[in-house]
mmCIF file of C-alpha atoms in Angstrom:
data_model
loop_
_atom_site.group_PDB
_atom_site.id
_atom_site.type_symbol
_atom_site.label_atom_id
_atom_site.label_comp_id
_atom_site.label_asym_id
_atom_site.label_seq_id
_atom_site.Cartn_x
_atom_site.Cartn_y
_atom_site.Cartn_z
ATOM 1 C CA GLU A 1 57.505 -51.590 -69.174
ATOM 2 C CA ALA A 2 60.815 -53.027 -68.642
ATOM 3 C CA GLY A 3 62.151 -53.353 -65.055
ATOM 4 C CA VAL A 4 65.139 -52.615 -63.194
ATOM 5 C CA ALA A 5 68.051 -54.648 -64.745
ATOM 6 C CA GLN A 6 71.187 -55.961 -63.016
ATOM 7 C CA SER A 7 74.094 -57.804 -63.935
ATOM 8 C CA PRO A 8 75.741 -60.137 -63.296
ATOM 9 C CA ARG A 9 73.168 -62.125 -61.252
ATOM 10 C CA TYR A 10 75.945 -63.960 -59.623
ATOM 11 C CA LYS A 11 79.771 -63.322 -59.028
ATOM 12 C CA ILE A 12 82.471 -65.494 -56.893
ATOM 13 C CA ILE A 13 85.393 -63.587 -56.083
ATOM 14 C CA GLU A 14 88.581 -64.062 -53.605
ATOM 15 C CA LYS A 15 89.140 -61.479 -50.900
ATOM 16 C CA ARG A 16 91.147 -58.736 -52.070
ATOM 17 C CA GLN A 17 90.050 -58.824 -55.541
ATOM 18 C CA SER A 18 87.975 -56.126 -57.344
ATOM 19 C CA VAL A 19 84.419 -56.443 -58.615
ATOM 20 C CA ALA A 20 81.690 -54.187 -60.083
ATOM 21 C CA PHE A 21 78.123 -54.306 -60.550
ATOM 22 C CA TRP A 22 75.898 -52.733 -63.277
ATOM 23 C CA CYS A 23 72.278 -51.526 -62.859
ATOM 24 C CA ASN A 24 69.978 -50.189 -65.650
ATOM 25 C CA PRO A 25 66.944 -48.358 -63.896
ATOM 26 C CA ILE A 26 63.403 -48.149 -65.416
ATOM 27 C CA SER A 27 63.417 -45.540 -68.178
ATOM 28 C CA GLY A 28 62.600 -42.057 -67.114
ATOM 29 C CA HIS A 29 63.517 -42.898 -63.229
ATOM 30 C CA ALA A 30 65.546 -40.043 -61.960
ATOM 31 C CA THR A 31 66.283 -41.501 -58.475
ATOM 32 C CA LEU A 32 68.607 -44.507 -58.259
ATOM 33 C CA TYR A 33 69.452 -46.506 -55.098
ATOM 34 C CA TRP A 34 72.249 -49.342 -54.235
ATOM 35 C CA TYR A 35 71.238 -51.617 -51.373
ATOM 36 C CA GLN A 36 73.356 -54.028 -49.375
ATOM 37 C CA GLN A 37 71.363 -57.384 -48.297
ATOM 38 C CA ILE A 38 73.428 -59.378 -45.997
ATOM 39 C CA LEU A 39 72.010 -62.959 -45.244
ATOM 40 C CA GLY A 40 69.454 -62.824 -42.628
ATOM 41 C CA GLN A 41 69.042 -59.234 -42.738
ATOM 42 C CA GLY A 42 66.986 -56.610 -44.446
ATOM 43 C CA PRO A 43 68.405 -54.450 -47.364
ATOM 44 C CA LYS A 44 70.545 -51.573 -46.166
ATOM 45 C CA LEU A 45 70.976 -48.427 -48.320
ATOM 46 C CA LEU A 46 74.274 -47.679 -49.467
ATOM 47 C CA ILE A 47 74.002 -44.933 -52.024
ATOM 48 C CA GLN A 48 71.063 -42.652 -53.598
ATOM 49 C CA PHE A 49 71.513 -40.900 -56.657
ATOM 50 C CA GLN A 50 69.225 -38.061 -58.118
ATOM 51 C CA ASN A 51 70.022 -38.052 -61.735
ATOM 52 C CA ASN A 52 73.965 -38.095 -61.672
ATOM 53 C CA GLY A 53 74.198 -36.339 -58.255
ATOM 54 C CA VAL A 54 74.678 -38.291 -54.957
ATOM 55 C CA VAL A 55 71.949 -37.635 -52.430
ATOM 56 C CA ASP A 56 72.809 -39.836 -49.598
ATOM 57 C CA ASP A 57 76.092 -41.773 -49.389
ATOM 58 C CA SER A 58 76.260 -41.835 -45.590
ATOM 59 C CA GLN A 59 76.598 -45.830 -44.891
ATOM 60 C CA LEU A 60 78.790 -46.374 -48.004
ATOM 61 C CA PRO A 61 82.021 -47.590 -46.801
ATOM 62 C CA LYS A 62 84.075 -45.338 -48.952
ATOM 63 C CA ASP A 63 87.502 -46.944 -48.217
ATOM 64 C CA ARG A 64 86.510 -49.622 -50.556
ATOM 65 C CA PHE A 65 83.035 -48.759 -52.103
ATOM 66 C CA SER A 66 82.623 -46.490 -54.897
ATOM 67 C CA ALA A 67 79.546 -45.719 -57.156
ATOM 68 C CA GLU A 68 78.770 -43.647 -60.329
ATOM 69 C CA ARG A 69 75.961 -42.792 -62.394
ATOM 70 C CA LEU A 70 77.460 -40.918 -65.478
ATOM 71 C CA LYS A 71 74.685 -39.287 -67.525
ATOM 72 C CA GLY A 72 72.092 -39.999 -64.990
ATOM 73 C CA VAL A 73 71.059 -43.404 -66.328
ATOM 74 C CA ASP A 74 73.020 -46.443 -65.719
ATOM 75 C CA SER A 75 75.040 -46.841 -62.520
ATOM 76 C CA THR A 76 77.918 -49.113 -61.550
ATOM 77 C CA LEU A 77 78.794 -50.045 -57.840
ATOM 78 C CA LYS A 78 82.522 -51.221 -57.387
ATOM 79 C CA ILE A 79 84.295 -52.874 -54.356
ATOM 80 C CA GLN A 80 87.932 -52.784 -54.167
ATOM 81 C CA PRO A 81 89.345 -54.665 -52.420
ATOM 82 C CA ALA A 82 86.721 -56.957 -51.319
ATOM 83 C CA LYS A 83 86.679 -58.659 -47.975
ATOM 84 C CA LEU A 84 84.671 -61.578 -46.740
ATOM 85 C CA GLU A 85 81.831 -59.481 -44.887
ATOM 86 C CA ASP A 86 80.988 -57.962 -48.286
ATOM 87 C CA SER A 87 79.254 -61.262 -49.237
ATOM 88 C CA ALA A 88 75.870 -60.245 -49.706
ATOM 89 C CA VAL A 89 73.061 -59.525 -52.458
ATOM 90 C CA TYR A 90 73.444 -56.100 -53.847
ATOM 91 C CA LEU A 91 70.160 -54.730 -55.101
ATOM 92 C CA CYS A 92 69.483 -51.737 -57.174
ATOM 93 C CA ALA A 93 66.198 -50.001 -57.428
ATOM 94 C CA SER A 94 64.929 -46.939 -59.013
ATOM 95 C CA SER A 95 62.072 -44.347 -58.428
ATOM 96 C CA SER A 96 60.534 -41.225 -60.427
ATOM 97 C CA GLY A 97 61.136 -39.184 -57.594
ATOM 98 C CA THR A 98 62.274 -38.832 -53.829
ATOM 99 C CA SER A 99 59.202 -38.270 -52.143
ATOM 100 C CA THR A 100 57.302 -40.942 -49.987
ATOM 101 C CA TYR A 101 54.614 -41.295 -52.812
ATOM 102 C CA ASN A 102 57.429 -42.344 -55.455
ATOM 103 C CA GLU A 103 57.530 -46.293 -55.028
ATOM 104 C CA GLN A 104 60.981 -47.801 -55.290
ATOM 105 C CA PHE A 105 61.118 -50.659 -57.834
ATOM 106 C CA PHE A 106 63.734 -53.307 -57.249
ATOM 107 C CA GLY A 107 65.989 -55.399 -59.469
ATOM 108 C CA PRO A 108 66.718 -59.011 -59.068
ATOM 109 C CA GLY A 109 70.046 -58.350 -57.245
ATOM 110 C CA THR A 110 73.504 -59.350 -57.772
ATOM 111 C CA ARG A 111 74.687 -62.200 -55.270
ATOM 112 C CA LEU A 112 78.384 -61.904 -54.218
ATOM 113 C CA THR A 113 80.358 -64.474 -52.530
ATOM 114 C CA VAL A 114 83.809 -63.421 -51.419
ATOM 115 C CA LEU A 115 85.977 -66.522 -50.590
ATOM 116 C CA ALA B 1 66.205 -42.044 -35.964
ATOM 117 C CA GLN B 2 63.736 -44.624 -36.915
ATOM 118 C CA SER B 3 63.837 -48.278 -36.454
ATOM 119 C CA VAL B 4 61.633 -51.047 -37.634
ATOM 120 C CA THR B 5 61.375 -54.491 -35.789
ATOM 121 C CA GLN B 6 60.183 -57.647 -37.040
ATOM 122 C CA LEU B 7 59.492 -60.103 -34.192
ATOM 123 C CA ASP B 8 59.285 -63.535 -36.180
ATOM 124 C CA SER B 9 62.021 -64.737 -38.234
ATOM 125 C CA GLN B 10 60.055 -67.733 -39.366
ATOM 126 C CA VAL B 11 56.218 -68.308 -39.577
ATOM 127 C CA PRO B 12 55.188 -71.802 -40.680
ATOM 128 C CA VAL B 13 51.560 -71.986 -41.563
ATOM 129 C CA PHE B 14 49.373 -74.564 -43.418
ATOM 130 C CA GLU B 15 47.702 -73.537 -46.638
ATOM 131 C CA GLU B 16 44.256 -71.934 -46.425
ATOM 132 C CA ALA B 17 44.859 -70.900 -42.925
ATOM 133 C CA PRO B 18 45.046 -67.415 -41.812
ATOM 134 C CA VAL B 19 48.463 -65.566 -40.922
ATOM 135 C CA GLU B 20 49.935 -62.446 -39.245
ATOM 136 C CA LEU B 21 53.305 -61.055 -39.675
ATOM 137 C CA ARG B 22 54.266 -58.610 -36.947
ATOM 138 C CA CYS B 23 56.093 -55.339 -37.488
ATOM 139 C CA ASN B 24 56.793 -52.655 -35.065
ATOM 140 C CA TYR B 25 58.314 -49.389 -35.489
ATOM 141 C CA SER B 26 59.714 -46.582 -33.489
ATOM 142 C CA SER B 27 59.753 -43.129 -34.500
ATOM 143 C CA SER B 28 59.412 -39.786 -32.993
ATOM 144 C CA VAL B 29 58.422 -38.213 -36.236
ATOM 145 C CA SER B 30 55.435 -38.853 -38.702
ATOM 146 C CA VAL B 31 56.165 -42.331 -40.319
ATOM 147 C CA TYR B 32 55.448 -43.927 -43.468
ATOM 148 C CA LEU B 33 55.197 -47.892 -43.601
ATOM 149 C CA PHE B 34 55.575 -50.287 -46.367
ATOM 150 C CA TRP B 35 55.404 -54.091 -46.629
ATOM 151 C CA TYR B 36 57.606 -55.924 -49.198
ATOM 152 C CA VAL B 37 57.739 -59.481 -50.514
ATOM 153 C CA GLN B 38 60.965 -61.233 -51.876
ATOM 154 C CA TYR B 39 60.562 -64.393 -53.718
ATOM 155 C CA PRO B 40 63.609 -66.556 -53.938
ATOM 156 C CA ASN B 41 66.189 -65.106 -56.308
ATOM 157 C CA GLN B 42 64.045 -61.937 -57.150
ATOM 158 C CA GLY B 43 63.942 -58.552 -55.989
ATOM 159 C CA LEU B 44 61.587 -56.816 -53.659
ATOM 160 C CA GLN B 45 58.178 -56.193 -54.689
ATOM 161 C CA LEU B 46 55.658 -53.734 -52.948
ATOM 162 C CA LEU B 47 52.660 -55.255 -51.351
ATOM 163 C CA LEU B 48 51.028 -52.225 -49.560
ATOM 164 C CA LYS B 49 51.990 -48.992 -48.045
ATOM 165 C CA TYR B 50 50.382 -46.786 -45.254
ATOM 166 C CA LEU B 51 51.093 -42.988 -46.098
ATOM 167 C CA SER B 52 48.037 -41.310 -44.525
ATOM 168 C CA GLY B 53 44.208 -41.826 -44.170
ATOM 169 C CA SER B 54 42.405 -44.925 -43.429
ATOM 170 C CA THR B 55 44.493 -47.134 -40.980
ATOM 171 C CA LEU B 56 43.328 -50.260 -42.595
ATOM 172 C CA VAL B 57 45.567 -50.843 -45.935
ATOM 173 C CA LYS B 58 44.672 -53.297 -48.453
ATOM 174 C CA GLY B 59 47.371 -54.445 -51.014
ATOM 175 C CA ILE B 60 48.052 -57.118 -53.656
ATOM 176 C CA ASN B 61 47.643 -60.959 -53.316
ATOM 177 C CA GLY B 62 44.972 -60.580 -50.878
ATOM 178 C CA PHE B 63 47.125 -59.173 -47.904
ATOM 179 C CA GLU B 64 45.995 -56.287 -45.655
ATOM 180 C CA ALA B 65 47.824 -54.442 -42.717
ATOM 181 C CA GLU B 66 46.723 -52.092 -40.126
ATOM 182 C CA PHE B 67 48.423 -48.922 -38.875
ATOM 183 C CA ASN B 68 48.326 -48.932 -35.048
ATOM 184 C CA LYS B 69 49.549 -45.729 -33.596
ATOM 185 C CA SER B 70 49.118 -46.424 -30.097
ATOM 186 C CA GLN B 71 50.605 -49.758 -30.319
ATOM 187 C CA THR B 72 53.374 -48.640 -32.861
ATOM 188 C CA SER B 73 52.452 -51.578 -34.997
ATOM 189 C CA PHE B 74 51.888 -52.339 -38.599
ATOM 190 C CA HIS B 75 50.967 -56.205 -38.834
ATOM 191 C CA LEU B 76 50.414 -57.840 -42.086
ATOM 192 C CA ARG B 77 47.607 -60.297 -42.268
ATOM 193 C CA LYS B 78 46.036 -62.834 -44.704
ATOM 194 C CA PRO B 79 42.898 -64.587 -43.976
ATOM 195 C CA SER B 80 43.584 -67.625 -46.105
ATOM 196 C CA VAL B 81 47.362 -68.404 -47.357
ATOM 197 C CA HIS B 82 48.345 -70.212 -50.629
ATOM 198 C CA ILE B 83 51.424 -72.295 -51.311
ATOM 199 C CA SER B 84 52.558 -69.355 -53.584
ATOM 200 C CA ASP B 85 52.712 -67.072 -50.761
ATOM 201 C CA THR B 86 55.909 -68.911 -49.509
ATOM 202 C CA ALA B 87 58.559 -65.932 -49.572
ATOM 203 C CA GLU B 88 60.134 -63.461 -47.174
ATOM 204 C CA TYR B 89 58.530 -60.272 -46.177
ATOM 205 C CA PHE B 90 60.115 -57.211 -45.264
ATOM 206 C CA CYS B 91 58.443 -54.277 -43.312
ATOM 207 C CA ALA B 92 59.982 -51.005 -43.947
ATOM 208 C CA GLY B 93 59.535 -47.339 -42.870
ATOM 209 C CA SER B 94 60.278 -43.773 -43.779
ATOM 210 C CA THR B 95 59.917 -40.539 -42.389
ATOM 211 C CA GLY B 96 59.963 -36.775 -43.210
ATOM 212 C CA GLY B 97 58.156 -36.999 -46.407
ATOM 213 C CA GLY B 98 61.288 -38.681 -48.281
ATOM 214 C CA ASN B 99 61.499 -42.368 -49.608
ATOM 215 C CA LYS B 100 64.758 -43.228 -47.935
ATOM 216 C CA LEU B 101 63.586 -46.808 -46.577
ATOM 217 C CA THR B 102 64.704 -48.450 -43.378
ATOM 218 C CA PHE B 103 63.951 -52.186 -43.415
ATOM 219 C CA GLY B 104 63.365 -54.821 -40.767
ATOM 220 C CA THR B 105 65.062 -58.365 -40.569
ATOM 221 C CA GLY B 106 62.293 -60.014 -42.545
ATOM 222 C CA THR B 107 60.127 -62.872 -41.871
ATOM 223 C CA GLN B 108 60.293 -66.126 -43.873
ATOM 224 C CA LEU B 109 56.750 -67.298 -44.353
ATOM 225 C CA LYS B 110 56.697 -71.000 -45.365
ATOM 226 C CA VAL B 111 53.345 -72.266 -46.302
ATOM 227 C CA GLU B 112 52.646 -76.001 -46.030
ATOM 228 C CA LEU B 113 50.240 -78.424 -47.295
#
C-alpha cells in the first residue's frame, strides 16, 4: 500500500514570495491534515479536512495561508506572501476517520526555507 | 486544554544500554497518548499508543510505555537500544475521542557505540 506522498521535498524562496505544497493521501482515507513543524518543536496542526470539508482550521494563519482539498483526495497548502518565520517542515497526514482509533499516517514532509 | 511536556531535549546513550524518554501530560478529561518516531528526513511513524485497558503498552521495535495516571506520565522505555534507534521521538496526546493531536517538543535520542 502506497503511503502519503508530498511534493516538493525541499523549497527555498525569498520572503514575500508565494509557495505551494501538494499532498496525496493514502487511497480511501477521508481525513487529511497539514502540520507545521518548526525546528526544535513538535508538529502543530494547521488544518484538518474531512473529505473536502474543513473540520478544524483554528491554527491556520488565514491572512497568508490557504488550503484546499478539491474532490476530497489531493490537497494543496499555499503561503502568500511568505515570511521568514514560515521556515519549517510542512507535514501532511491522512487517516481513515476522525476517531482516536484511526491512526494518522504521515508523509515525508516538505522542508521550506524562507530567505 | 491539553498539553504534553517532554522534559529532555536530547538523550545520549550507549548501544545495548537501557533508555527512558520522559513524557508528562496535563488534561482535565480522558486522555489518549501516543509515541511517534521521526528518522532524519522522514515523516512520523507511530511507535505505540494508549487508548484504554492495560497501562503497559508494547509497541514496535521493542519499545514499551507505561501510562501512569497518578503521575500524569507516559514514559517510553527500551531495555537495550541499537544504533538504528537514533532518531527524534515525539509524545502526543488527544482528548475527547477525536484524533486531533497535541505534540510535545521532541527528544533526540542519540545512540553511540
